[in-house]
Amino acid sequence: MISLQEILTSIEIGLIFGVVAIGIYMTFRIINFADLTCDGSFVLGAAVTGVLIKGGCNPYVALMASCCAGGIAGLCTGILNIKCKIADLLAGIIVAFIMYSINLRIMGYIPNITIINDITIFSSQNNMAILAVFIAIIVGGLIYLLSSDIGLRLRAIGYNKHYAAVSGISIDLFTVAGLILSNALIACGGGLFSQYQGFCDISSGIGTLVTGLASVVIGEKVLPIKKEAWLVMSCIFGSIIYRIFISVALHSNSLGIKPQDLNLVTGCLIVIIMIIKRREKVRAQ
Amino acid sequence: MPNKLILEMHNIHVRDTLKNLNLDVALGEFVLIVGANGTGKTTLFNVISGALPVENGTIILNGVDITNTPRHIRARRISNVLQDPRRGTIGEMSILENLRLAYNRSENDIPIESKINYFKEKLSTVNMGLEDRLDDYVGNLSGGQRQALSLVMATITDYDILLLDEITASLDPRMADTVMTITNDIVKQEQKTCLLITHNTKHIDMYGTRILKMKDGQLMS
């Protein structure tokens, strides 16, 4: 049976991955760009944070540096897509592929860095409060941005690229801006996760996209309100629910599920949600 | 004395669709463009709005050479209403958000309260009660209401020329007449220049100061 402490831990990890889910929501839902850079930018954020903290840097400054690094990764995907005319999926795959070598280089060719004995934002032991403040700032900032004129333009290119062009929006500029913002958030999530865990690992980004998408889809199901503020919040709720679900599933001895079955459980969860959503859509029509 | 020229197109060549096309449009003209499908009418609009680059020729708008000006910059002076109102508006956004988006083309900025009053005033010109439904999602509007909104969005900021691409093609005859009347009123009231592509013979007889026929990639009177 799952303990209260494990549920609290799931909520904390859910909050961290909520930032990642918002980043994925930015590209997949807001600007309608299938960006696969996230598996690379998540590790990039973790690597930059890990190396800087190991070098004695302030953990908040390290997080900001992670965001900037993630933004640069998003910029690279944008340039490949817009200037080199490489399809969105492929551009993201290429950048994520390249990121593996860059991340290893950043980490000094060591596959993992331990920062468990260094000062992180979680050193004060009050993890939940710190994460709540962090999430409030990010969510508040994003809601403000999305309801502003700039946010309106970002949303317009996702909903209707044709009209966006007619209404004088530079599609290229706003696509790149969306990618920078998305990957900065994902890298921020990576930085937060490495500080939370006390280490960063070169393979920690595997499955970032799938777990992020799972959170987005669950969130949309739990909070089916079309207002932007709710949609951003739904990513956080979706991420928390996803983490609790996984935790409960892995602790259900009667089901015989082992930690190694994580991907199987995640995949099945996404498939079930997609089937439910599809059926509801058909029923509505 | 003739009005000054607002649009000048010289020797425009695009693929095999437009062949050395020339067009001069004076300020305040309402030009109807007719012709069979596939003769290049929509291509002509795409070239004017910057969606398609020209292989040869020059485009001058209000005295400024815009041949190489990007589409999003041209959109500040060239307004468009598209054939399908679902493409010309954003169904997932509210009427207010659509209008804000359209107003963003303008370089002027006014406080949001004044903006809302201005939007309501503009919406009231189309007589569809849209001014009382600012928070409604555009996806919930009928085709005619959406096209009327699209027209308001196109004319909400100052512009040099209005491009209307078969704007009544997807509407029933009654709604098509209503939208055309609204269009004509707006263009006359604001004394603006307008190009309209149409196949509707009734509209050809009723509106326009000049009719041009597109044939084999060229325009003729």
Short mmCIF file of C-alpha atoms in Angstrom, two decimals:
data_model
loop_
_atom_site.label_atom_id
_atom_site.label_comp_id
_atom_site.label_asym_id
_atom_site.label_seq_id
_atom_site.Cartn_x
_atom_site.Cartn_y
_atom_site.Cartn_z
CA MET A 1 0.00 0.00 0.00
CA ILE A 2 1.29 3.48 -0.81
CA SER A 3 2.23 5.68 2.17
CA LEU A 4 1.36 9.34 2.74
CA GLN A 5 5.04 10.26 2.36
CA GLU A 6 5.12 8.60 -1.05
CA ILE A 7 2.03 10.52 -2.10
CA LEU A 8 3.68 13.78 -1.00
CA THR A 9 6.80 12.86 -2.95
CA SER A 10 4.64 12.13 -6.00
CA ILE A 11 3.02 15.56 -5.66
CA GLU A 12 6.44 17.23 -5.45
CA ILE A 13 7.71 15.38 -8.52
CA GLY A 14 4.37 16.14 -10.20
CA LEU A 15 4.91 19.85 -9.56
CA ILE A 16 8.40 19.70 -11.07
CA PHE A 17 7.20 17.81 -14.14
CA GLY A 18 4.26 20.19 -14.31
CA VAL A 19 6.76 22.81 -15.52
CA VAL A 20 7.87 20.35 -18.21
CA ALA A 21 4.23 19.65 -19.12
CA ILE A 22 3.58 23.40 -19.53
CA GLY A 23 6.60 23.56 -21.86
CA ILE A 24 5.24 20.68 -23.94
CA TYR A 25 1.77 22.26 -23.90
CA MET A 26 3.33 25.44 -25.31
CA THR A 27 4.60 23.69 -28.43
CA PHE A 28 2.07 20.91 -29.00
CA ARG A 29 -1.08 22.86 -28.17
CA ILE A 30 -0.36 26.60 -28.33
CA ILE A 31 1.90 26.97 -31.37
CA ASN A 32 0.96 23.55 -32.84
CA PHE A 33 4.57 22.47 -33.37
CA ALA A 34 5.44 18.81 -32.76
CA ASP A 35 8.71 19.51 -30.96
CA LEU A 36 10.81 16.54 -29.89
CA THR A 37 13.69 18.66 -28.61
CA CYS A 38 12.37 18.19 -25.07
CA ASP A 39 14.18 14.89 -24.37
CA GLY A 40 17.44 16.77 -24.98
CA SER A 41 16.55 20.11 -23.39
CA PHE A 42 15.40 18.45 -20.15
CA VAL A 43 18.86 16.85 -19.69
CA LEU A 44 20.49 20.09 -20.83
CA GLY A 45 18.75 21.94 -17.98
CA ALA A 46 19.77 19.24 -15.53
CA ALA A 47 23.37 19.21 -16.79
CA VAL A 48 23.83 22.99 -16.70
CA THR A 49 22.33 23.17 -13.19
CA GLY A 50 24.40 20.23 -12.00
CA VAL A 51 27.70 21.54 -13.33
CA LEU A 52 27.10 25.10 -12.07
CA ILE A 53 26.04 23.97 -8.59
CA LYS A 54 29.03 21.64 -8.44
CA GLY A 55 31.15 24.68 -9.27
CA GLY A 56 29.67 26.61 -6.34
CA CYS A 57 27.12 28.68 -8.21
CA ASN A 58 23.93 29.94 -6.56
CA PRO A 59 21.18 27.34 -7.27
CA TYR A 60 18.71 30.00 -8.46
CA VAL A 61 21.30 31.44 -10.85
CA ALA A 62 21.99 27.88 -12.04
CA LEU A 63 18.28 27.44 -12.80
CA MET A 64 18.21 30.68 -14.76
CA ALA A 65 21.26 29.53 -16.73
CA SER A 66 19.42 26.25 -17.43
CA CYS A 67 16.45 28.19 -18.78
CA CYS A 68 18.74 30.19 -21.08
CA ALA A 69 20.43 27.00 -22.31
CA GLY A 70 17.04 25.39 -22.96
CA GLY A 71 15.97 28.52 -24.84
CA ILE A 72 19.03 28.20 -27.08
CA ALA A 73 18.12 24.56 -27.82
CA GLY A 74 14.62 25.72 -28.81
CA LEU A 75 16.15 28.45 -30.97
CA CYS A 76 18.25 25.83 -32.79
CA THR A 77 15.14 23.73 -33.53
CA GLY A 78 13.39 26.88 -34.77
CA ILE A 79 16.27 27.82 -37.06
CA LEU A 80 16.43 24.29 -38.51
CA ASN A 81 12.69 24.40 -39.16
CA ILE A 82 12.36 27.93 -40.49
CA LYS A 83 15.67 28.70 -42.17
CA CYS A 84 16.70 25.18 -43.25
CA LYS A 85 13.09 24.13 -44.01
CA ILE A 86 13.44 20.88 -42.03
CA ALA A 87 10.06 19.48 -40.87
CA ASP A 88 9.19 20.19 -37.22
CA LEU A 89 9.40 16.57 -36.06
CA LEU A 90 12.75 15.99 -37.73
CA ALA A 91 14.22 19.33 -36.58
CA GLY A 92 13.41 18.42 -32.96
CA ILE A 93 14.80 14.90 -33.34
CA ILE A 94 18.05 16.23 -34.83
CA VAL A 95 18.54 18.79 -32.05
CA ALA A 96 17.71 16.21 -29.33
CA PHE A 97 20.20 13.83 -30.97
CA ILE A 98 22.92 16.50 -31.04
CA MET A 99 22.07 17.49 -27.45
CA TYR A 100 23.26 14.09 -26.19
CA SER A 101 26.85 14.88 -27.15
CA ILE A 102 26.55 18.50 -25.98
CA ASN A 103 25.12 17.44 -22.63
CA LEU A 104 27.93 14.92 -22.16
CA ARG A 105 30.44 17.64 -23.02
CA ILE A 106 28.81 20.02 -20.49
CA MET A 107 28.99 17.26 -17.86
CA GLY A 108 32.71 16.79 -18.58
CA TYR A 109 32.13 13.45 -20.34
CA ILE A 110 30.80 11.94 -17.10
CA PRO A 111 27.35 10.32 -17.42
CA ASN A 112 26.16 11.57 -14.02
CA ILE A 113 26.99 14.33 -11.57
CA THR A 114 26.10 14.15 -7.88
CA ILE A 115 25.10 17.38 -6.13
CA ILE A 116 23.55 15.77 -3.07
CA ASN A 117 26.06 17.45 -0.74
CA ASP A 118 25.92 20.84 -2.46
CA ILE A 119 23.54 23.70 -1.71
CA THR A 120 20.38 23.51 -3.79
CA ILE A 121 17.04 25.31 -3.59
CA PHE A 122 15.74 22.28 -1.70
CA SER A 123 18.44 22.39 1.00
CA SER A 124 16.01 24.08 3.38
CA GLN A 125 13.95 20.85 3.48
CA ASN A 126 10.70 22.72 2.79
CA ASN A 127 10.34 21.30 -0.71
CA MET A 128 6.60 21.68 -1.13
CA ALA A 129 6.57 25.38 -0.21
CA ILE A 130 9.52 26.16 -2.49
CA LEU A 131 7.91 24.29 -5.40
CA ALA A 132 4.53 25.94 -4.79
CA VAL A 133 6.12 29.41 -4.98
CA PHE A 134 8.05 28.41 -8.08
CA ILE A 135 4.99 27.02 -9.84
CA ALA A 136 2.89 30.06 -8.83
CA ILE A 137 5.45 32.39 -10.42
CA ILE A 138 5.70 30.34 -13.64
CA VAL A 139 1.95 29.77 -13.99
CA GLY A 140 1.13 33.40 -13.13
CA GLY A 141 3.70 34.66 -15.64
CA LEU A 142 2.45 32.37 -18.37
CA ILE A 143 -1.22 33.21 -17.82
CA TYR A 144 -0.32 36.89 -18.03
CA LEU A 145 1.70 36.29 -21.19
CA LEU A 146 -0.99 34.22 -22.90
CA SER A 147 -3.70 36.77 -22.20
CA SER A 148 -1.52 39.64 -23.49
CA ASP A 149 -1.35 40.71 -27.13
CA ILE A 150 1.85 38.68 -27.58
CA GLY A 151 0.16 35.58 -26.15
CA LEU A 152 -2.80 36.17 -28.44
CA ARG A 153 -0.45 36.07 -31.43
CA LEU A 154 1.27 32.92 -30.16
CA ARG A 155 -2.10 31.19 -29.79
CA ALA A 156 -3.24 32.47 -33.19
CA ILE A 157 -0.41 30.73 -35.04
CA GLY A 158 -1.37 27.44 -33.38
CA TYR A 159 -5.08 27.73 -34.06
CA ASN A 160 -5.05 29.19 -37.55
CA LYS A 161 -1.71 29.83 -39.23
CA HIS A 162 -3.38 31.13 -42.35
CA TYR A 163 -5.32 33.84 -40.54
CA ALA A 164 -2.31 34.64 -38.37
CA ALA A 165 -0.34 35.47 -41.52
CA VAL A 166 -3.21 37.56 -42.90
CA SER A 167 -3.42 39.51 -39.64
CA GLY A 168 0.20 40.58 -39.85
CA ILE A 169 1.80 38.10 -37.47
CA SER A 170 5.32 36.97 -38.35
CA ILE A 171 4.78 33.20 -38.19
CA ASP A 172 8.53 32.52 -38.17
CA LEU A 173 9.27 34.93 -35.33
CA PHE A 174 6.45 33.70 -33.11
CA THR A 175 7.18 30.02 -33.82
CA VAL A 176 10.76 30.55 -32.70
CA ALA A 177 9.59 32.54 -29.67
CA GLY A 178 7.26 29.68 -28.71
CA LEU A 179 10.05 27.12 -29.09
CA ILE A 180 12.46 29.19 -27.00
CA LEU A 181 9.90 29.63 -24.23
CA SER A 182 8.88 25.97 -24.29
CA ASN A 183 12.40 24.59 -24.13
CA ALA A 184 13.42 27.12 -21.49
CA LEU A 185 10.57 25.79 -19.31
CA ILE A 186 11.50 22.16 -20.00
CA ALA A 187 15.15 22.87 -19.15
CA CYS A 188 13.97 24.65 -15.99
CA GLY A 189 12.09 21.44 -15.12
CA GLY A 190 15.30 19.48 -15.74
CA GLY A 191 17.24 21.85 -13.49
CA LEU A 192 14.63 21.60 -10.74
CA PHE A 193 14.57 17.80 -11.00
CA SER A 194 18.35 17.47 -10.74
CA GLN A 195 18.35 19.70 -7.64
CA TYR A 196 15.46 17.74 -6.16
CA GLN A 197 17.10 14.36 -6.78
CA GLY A 198 20.62 15.53 -5.90
CA PHE A 199 22.12 14.31 -9.16
CA CYS A 200 21.81 14.65 -12.90
CA ASP A 201 22.07 11.80 -15.33
CA ILE A 202 22.69 11.84 -19.07
CA SER A 203 19.78 9.44 -19.66
CA SER A 204 17.24 11.23 -17.44
CA GLY A 205 15.57 12.85 -20.46
CA ILE A 206 14.33 9.59 -21.99
CA GLY A 207 10.55 9.64 -22.07
CA THR A 208 10.23 13.34 -21.14
CA LEU A 209 7.93 13.93 -24.11
CA VAL A 210 5.67 10.98 -23.34
CA THR A 211 5.30 11.78 -19.63
CA GLY A 212 4.77 15.46 -20.45
CA LEU A 213 2.14 14.65 -23.05
CA ALA A 214 0.47 12.24 -20.62
CA SER A 215 0.24 15.07 -18.09
CA VAL A 216 -1.19 17.46 -20.68
CA VAL A 217 -3.80 14.92 -21.83
CA ILE A 218 -4.81 13.98 -18.26
CA GLY A 219 -5.01 17.67 -17.33
CA GLU A 220 -7.27 18.45 -20.29
CA LYS A 221 -9.53 15.58 -19.23
CA VAL A 222 -9.66 16.66 -15.57
CA LEU A 223 -10.13 20.38 -16.28
CA PRO A 224 -11.95 20.57 -19.62
CA ILE A 225 -12.24 24.38 -19.56
CA LYS A 226 -11.06 26.21 -22.65
CA LYS A 227 -9.82 29.34 -20.85
CA GLU A 228 -6.05 29.75 -21.11
CA ALA A 229 -5.55 30.15 -17.36
CA TRP A 230 -7.25 26.81 -16.73
CA LEU A 231 -5.37 25.11 -19.53
CA VAL A 232 -2.03 26.13 -18.01
CA MET A 233 -3.20 25.01 -14.57
CA SER A 234 -4.45 21.73 -16.05
CA CYS A 235 -0.86 20.79 -17.00
CA ILE A 236 0.16 21.01 -13.34
CA PHE A 237 -2.89 19.04 -12.15
CA GLY A 238 -2.36 16.48 -14.91
CA SER A 239 1.27 16.04 -13.93
CA ILE A 240 0.42 15.54 -10.24
CA ILE A 241 -2.35 13.05 -11.05
CA TYR A 242 -0.05 11.20 -13.43
CA ARG A 243 2.69 10.88 -10.79
CA ILE A 244 0.24 9.71 -8.12
CA PHE A 245 -1.30 7.21 -10.53
CA ILE A 246 2.12 5.80 -11.44
CA SER A 247 3.12 5.66 -7.79
CA VAL A 248 -0.09 3.85 -6.81
CA ALA A 249 0.24 1.45 -9.75
CA LEU A 250 3.83 0.59 -8.89
CA HIS A 251 2.89 0.00 -5.25
CA SER A 252 -0.01 -2.32 -6.06
CA ASN A 253 1.55 -5.66 -5.22
CA SER A 254 -1.62 -7.46 -6.22
CA LEU A 255 -1.21 -6.27 -9.83
CA GLY A 256 2.34 -7.61 -9.93
CA ILE A 257 3.67 -4.35 -11.43
CA LYS A 258 7.37 -3.67 -10.92
CA PRO A 259 9.26 -0.33 -11.25
CA GLN A 260 10.69 -1.65 -14.53
CA ASP A 261 7.14 -1.65 -15.91
CA LEU A 262 6.93 2.16 -15.74
CA ASN A 263 6.90 2.69 -19.51
CA LEU A 264 4.29 -0.04 -19.96
CA VAL A 265 1.99 1.56 -17.36
CA THR A 266 2.52 5.06 -18.79
CA GLY A 267 1.83 3.90 -22.34
CA CYS A 268 -1.33 2.03 -21.30
CA LEU A 269 -2.56 5.09 -19.36
CA ILE A 270 -2.12 7.36 -22.39
CA VAL A 271 -3.86 4.87 -24.68
CA ILE A 272 -6.84 4.56 -22.28
CA ILE A 273 -7.21 8.36 -22.03
CA MET A 274 -6.97 8.78 -25.80
CA ILE A 275 -9.66 6.11 -26.34
CA ILE A 276 -11.97 7.81 -23.81
CA LYS A 277 -11.39 11.21 -25.44
CA ARG A 278 -12.03 9.78 -28.90
CA ARG A 279 -15.29 8.12 -27.78
CA GLU A 280 -16.48 11.35 -26.17
CA LYS A 281 -15.71 13.25 -29.36
CA VAL A 282 -17.62 10.74 -31.50
CA ARG A 283 -20.57 10.86 -29.05
CA ALA A 284 -20.57 14.67 -29.17
CA GLN A 285 -20.74 14.63 -32.97
CA MET B 1 -8.78 65.12 -62.08
CA PRO B 2 -8.48 61.37 -61.57
CA ASN B 3 -7.81 60.02 -58.07
CA LYS B 4 -4.24 59.12 -57.24
CA LEU B 5 -3.18 55.53 -57.83
CA ILE B 6 -3.21 53.37 -54.70
CA LEU B 7 -2.02 50.13 -56.30
CA GLU B 8 0.28 49.78 -59.30
CA MET B 9 1.36 46.38 -60.58
CA HIS B 10 3.76 46.27 -63.51
CA ASN B 11 4.78 43.21 -65.58
CA ILE B 12 3.97 40.74 -62.83
CA HIS B 13 4.99 37.20 -63.64
CA VAL B 14 4.30 34.27 -61.31
CA ARG B 15 4.95 30.72 -62.50
CA ASP B 16 2.65 30.13 -65.44
CA THR B 17 -0.36 31.64 -63.68
CA LEU B 18 0.21 35.39 -64.01
CA LYS B 19 1.87 36.47 -67.23
CA ASN B 20 3.20 40.02 -67.43
CA LEU B 21 0.12 41.28 -65.64
CA ASN B 22 -0.46 45.01 -65.28
CA LEU B 23 -3.00 46.63 -62.97
CA ASP B 24 -3.58 50.18 -61.77
CA VAL B 25 -6.20 50.86 -59.10
CA ALA B 26 -7.12 54.41 -58.08
CA LEU B 27 -8.05 55.53 -54.56
CA GLY B 28 -11.71 54.81 -53.78
CA GLU B 29 -12.25 52.34 -56.63
CA PHE B 30 -14.34 49.19 -56.06
CA VAL B 31 -12.92 46.79 -58.64
CA LEU B 32 -14.64 43.49 -59.37
CA ILE B 33 -12.48 40.68 -60.73
CA VAL B 34 -14.26 37.91 -62.56
CA GLY B 35 -13.12 34.90 -64.52
CA ALA B 36 -13.21 31.13 -64.71
CA ASN B 37 -11.65 28.94 -62.04
CA GLY B 38 -7.92 28.45 -62.39
CA THR B 39 -7.28 31.69 -64.29
CA GLY B 40 -5.18 33.19 -61.48
CA LYS B 41 -7.58 35.44 -59.51
CA THR B 42 -6.61 34.10 -56.09
CA THR B 43 -2.95 33.99 -57.16
CA LEU B 44 -3.24 37.71 -57.93
CA PHE B 45 -4.50 38.35 -54.37
CA ASN B 46 -1.75 36.14 -52.94
CA VAL B 47 0.83 38.18 -54.83
CA ILE B 48 -0.62 41.48 -53.59
CA SER B 49 -0.77 40.30 -49.97
CA GLY B 50 2.73 38.80 -50.13
CA ALA B 51 1.76 35.15 -49.70
CA LEU B 52 3.40 34.41 -53.05
CA PRO B 53 6.64 36.01 -54.28
CA VAL B 54 6.80 37.45 -57.77
CA GLU B 55 9.31 36.13 -60.27
CA ASN B 56 9.31 39.39 -62.17
CA GLY B 57 7.68 42.81 -61.93
CA THR B 58 6.99 45.47 -59.32
CA ILE B 59 4.15 46.21 -56.92
CA ILE B 60 3.67 49.75 -55.64
CA LEU B 61 1.21 50.45 -52.85
CA ASN B 62 0.37 54.06 -52.09
CA GLY B 63 3.64 55.20 -53.64
CA VAL B 64 5.83 52.64 -51.84
CA ASP B 65 7.51 49.72 -53.62
CA ILE B 66 6.38 46.63 -51.67
CA THR B 67 7.61 43.98 -54.12
CA ASN B 68 10.03 42.52 -51.58
CA THR B 69 8.18 43.51 -48.39
CA PRO B 70 7.36 40.49 -46.16
CA ARG B 71 3.73 39.47 -45.84
CA HIS B 72 3.34 40.41 -42.17
CA ILE B 73 4.56 43.95 -42.87
CA ARG B 74 2.25 44.32 -45.89
CA ALA B 75 -0.67 43.18 -43.70
CA ARG B 76 -0.52 46.56 -41.92
CA ARG B 77 -1.73 48.28 -45.10
CA ILE B 78 -3.48 45.45 -46.98
CA SER B 79 -6.61 43.94 -45.44
CA ASN B 80 -8.02 40.58 -46.45
CA VAL B 81 -11.34 38.82 -46.15
CA LEU B 82 -11.05 35.17 -47.13
CA GLN B 83 -13.59 32.97 -48.90
CA ASP B 84 -14.10 30.61 -45.96
CA PRO B 85 -14.97 32.46 -42.72
CA ARG B 86 -13.51 29.53 -40.77
CA ARG B 87 -10.12 30.40 -42.22
CA GLY B 88 -10.61 34.13 -41.80
CA THR B 89 -11.43 33.99 -38.09
CA ILE B 90 -10.31 31.85 -35.15
CA GLY B 91 -13.13 29.68 -33.84
CA GLU B 92 -11.29 28.73 -30.64
CA MET B 93 -11.04 32.37 -29.54
CA SER B 94 -13.75 34.77 -28.41
CA ILE B 95 -15.06 37.60 -30.60
CA LEU B 96 -13.13 40.06 -28.42
CA GLU B 97 -9.87 38.12 -28.81
CA ASN B 98 -10.34 37.92 -32.59
CA LEU B 99 -10.89 41.67 -32.74
CA ARG B 100 -7.88 42.34 -30.49
CA LEU B 101 -5.78 40.18 -32.79
CA ALA B 102 -6.98 42.06 -35.86
CA TYR B 103 -6.43 45.41 -34.13
CA ASN B 104 -2.82 44.41 -33.31
CA ARG B 105 -1.96 45.08 -36.97
CA SER B 106 -2.28 48.73 -36.17
CA GLU B 107 0.70 50.53 -34.70
CA ASN B 108 -1.62 52.69 -32.58
CA ASP B 109 -2.44 51.48 -29.11
CA ILE B 110 -5.35 52.67 -27.03
CA PRO B 111 -6.45 51.64 -23.51
CA ILE B 112 -8.43 48.41 -23.37
CA GLU B 113 -11.68 50.16 -22.28
CA SER B 114 -11.54 52.50 -25.27
CA LYS B 115 -10.69 49.51 -27.45
CA ILE B 116 -13.78 47.62 -26.32
CA ASN B 117 -16.01 50.64 -27.03
CA TYR B 118 -14.40 51.01 -30.44
CA PHE B 119 -14.90 47.28 -31.18
CA LYS B 120 -18.57 47.49 -30.14
CA GLU B 121 -19.08 50.51 -32.35
CA LYS B 122 -17.51 48.70 -35.31
CA LEU B 123 -19.53 45.53 -34.68
CA SER B 124 -22.77 47.50 -34.51
CA THR B 125 -22.26 48.56 -38.15
CA VAL B 126 -22.99 45.00 -39.33
CA ASN B 127 -26.32 44.81 -37.44
CA MET B 128 -25.97 41.23 -36.23
CA GLY B 129 -25.99 41.82 -32.49
CA LEU B 130 -22.35 40.76 -32.22
CA GLU B 131 -21.51 43.80 -30.08
CA ASP B 132 -23.37 42.16 -27.17
CA ARG B 133 -21.57 38.83 -27.57
CA LEU B 134 -17.92 39.86 -27.20
CA ASP B 135 -17.09 36.90 -24.94
CA ASP B 136 -18.77 34.27 -27.14
CA TYR B 137 -16.55 31.82 -28.97
CA VAL B 138 -16.40 32.56 -32.70
CA GLY B 139 -16.82 28.82 -33.39
CA ASN B 140 -20.40 29.16 -32.10
CA LEU B 141 -21.36 31.79 -34.71
CA SER B 142 -23.14 31.02 -38.00
CA GLY B 143 -21.25 31.26 -41.30
CA GLY B 144 -22.78 34.65 -42.13
CA GLN B 145 -22.06 36.07 -38.67
CA ARG B 146 -18.49 34.80 -38.93
CA GLN B 147 -18.02 36.39 -42.35
CA ALA B 148 -19.45 39.69 -41.08
CA LEU B 149 -17.02 39.50 -38.15
CA SER B 150 -14.22 38.76 -40.60
CA LEU B 151 -15.18 41.91 -42.51
CA VAL B 152 -15.15 43.99 -39.32
CA MET B 153 -11.75 42.50 -38.43
CA ALA B 154 -10.37 43.42 -41.86
CA THR B 155 -11.55 47.01 -41.60
CA ILE B 156 -10.89 47.63 -37.90
CA THR B 157 -7.58 49.36 -38.58
CA ASP B 158 -6.62 51.84 -41.24
CA TYR B 159 -5.67 50.24 -44.57
CA ASP B 160 -4.84 51.19 -48.14
CA ILE B 161 -6.64 48.39 -49.94
CA LEU B 162 -9.18 45.71 -49.07
CA LEU B 163 -8.96 42.32 -50.80
CA LEU B 164 -12.18 40.29 -50.82
CA ASP B 165 -11.80 36.76 -52.19
CA GLU B 166 -15.24 35.30 -53.03
CA ILE B 167 -16.46 36.31 -49.60
CA THR B 168 -20.02 35.14 -50.21
CA ALA B 169 -19.19 31.80 -51.84
CA SER B 170 -19.84 29.74 -48.71
CA LEU B 171 -23.03 31.59 -47.65
CA ASP B 172 -26.69 31.06 -48.52
CA PRO B 173 -28.10 33.61 -51.05
CA ARG B 174 -29.85 35.75 -48.39
CA MET B 175 -26.79 35.93 -46.15
CA ALA B 176 -24.59 36.52 -49.22
CA ASP B 177 -26.67 39.60 -50.10
CA THR B 178 -26.52 40.86 -46.49
CA VAL B 179 -22.72 40.47 -46.36
CA MET B 180 -22.32 42.21 -49.72
CA THR B 181 -24.54 45.12 -48.60
CA ILE B 182 -22.48 45.48 -45.42
CA THR B 183 -19.26 45.36 -47.47
CA ASN B 184 -20.49 47.98 -49.89
CA ASP B 185 -21.60 50.25 -47.04
CA ILE B 186 -18.25 49.98 -45.25
CA VAL B 187 -16.23 50.62 -48.41
CA LYS B 188 -18.39 53.61 -49.41
CA GLN B 189 -18.51 55.04 -45.91
CA GLU B 190 -14.75 54.85 -45.43
CA GLN B 191 -14.00 55.80 -49.06
CA LYS B 192 -11.53 52.97 -49.32
CA THR B 193 -10.15 51.03 -52.26
CA CYS B 194 -11.41 47.51 -52.69
CA LEU B 195 -10.79 44.51 -54.97
CA LEU B 196 -13.45 41.80 -55.02
CA ILE B 197 -13.23 38.40 -56.69
CA THR B 198 -16.70 37.09 -57.43
CA HIS B 199 -18.64 34.64 -59.57
CA ASN B 200 -22.01 36.00 -58.42
CA THR B 201 -23.67 37.66 -61.44
CA LYS B 202 -26.12 39.54 -59.22
CA HIS B 203 -23.24 41.17 -57.35
CA ILE B 204 -21.47 41.95 -60.62
CA ASP B 205 -24.53 43.93 -61.74
CA MET B 206 -25.03 45.70 -58.41
CA TYR B 207 -21.61 46.64 -57.12
CA GLY B 208 -18.28 47.91 -58.28
CA THR B 209 -16.96 50.90 -60.15
CA ARG B 210 -14.99 48.78 -62.62
CA ILE B 211 -15.09 45.15 -63.77
CA LEU B 212 -11.96 43.31 -64.86
CA LYS B 213 -11.86 39.85 -66.37
CA MET B 214 -9.00 37.50 -65.68
CA LYS B 215 -8.07 35.30 -68.61
CA ASP B 216 -4.90 33.33 -69.22
CA GLY B 217 -3.08 35.10 -66.39
CA GLN B 218 -3.89 38.59 -67.62
CA LEU B 219 -6.52 41.19 -66.75
CA MET B 220 -8.77 42.80 -69.33
CA SER B 221 -11.64 45.27 -69.08
#
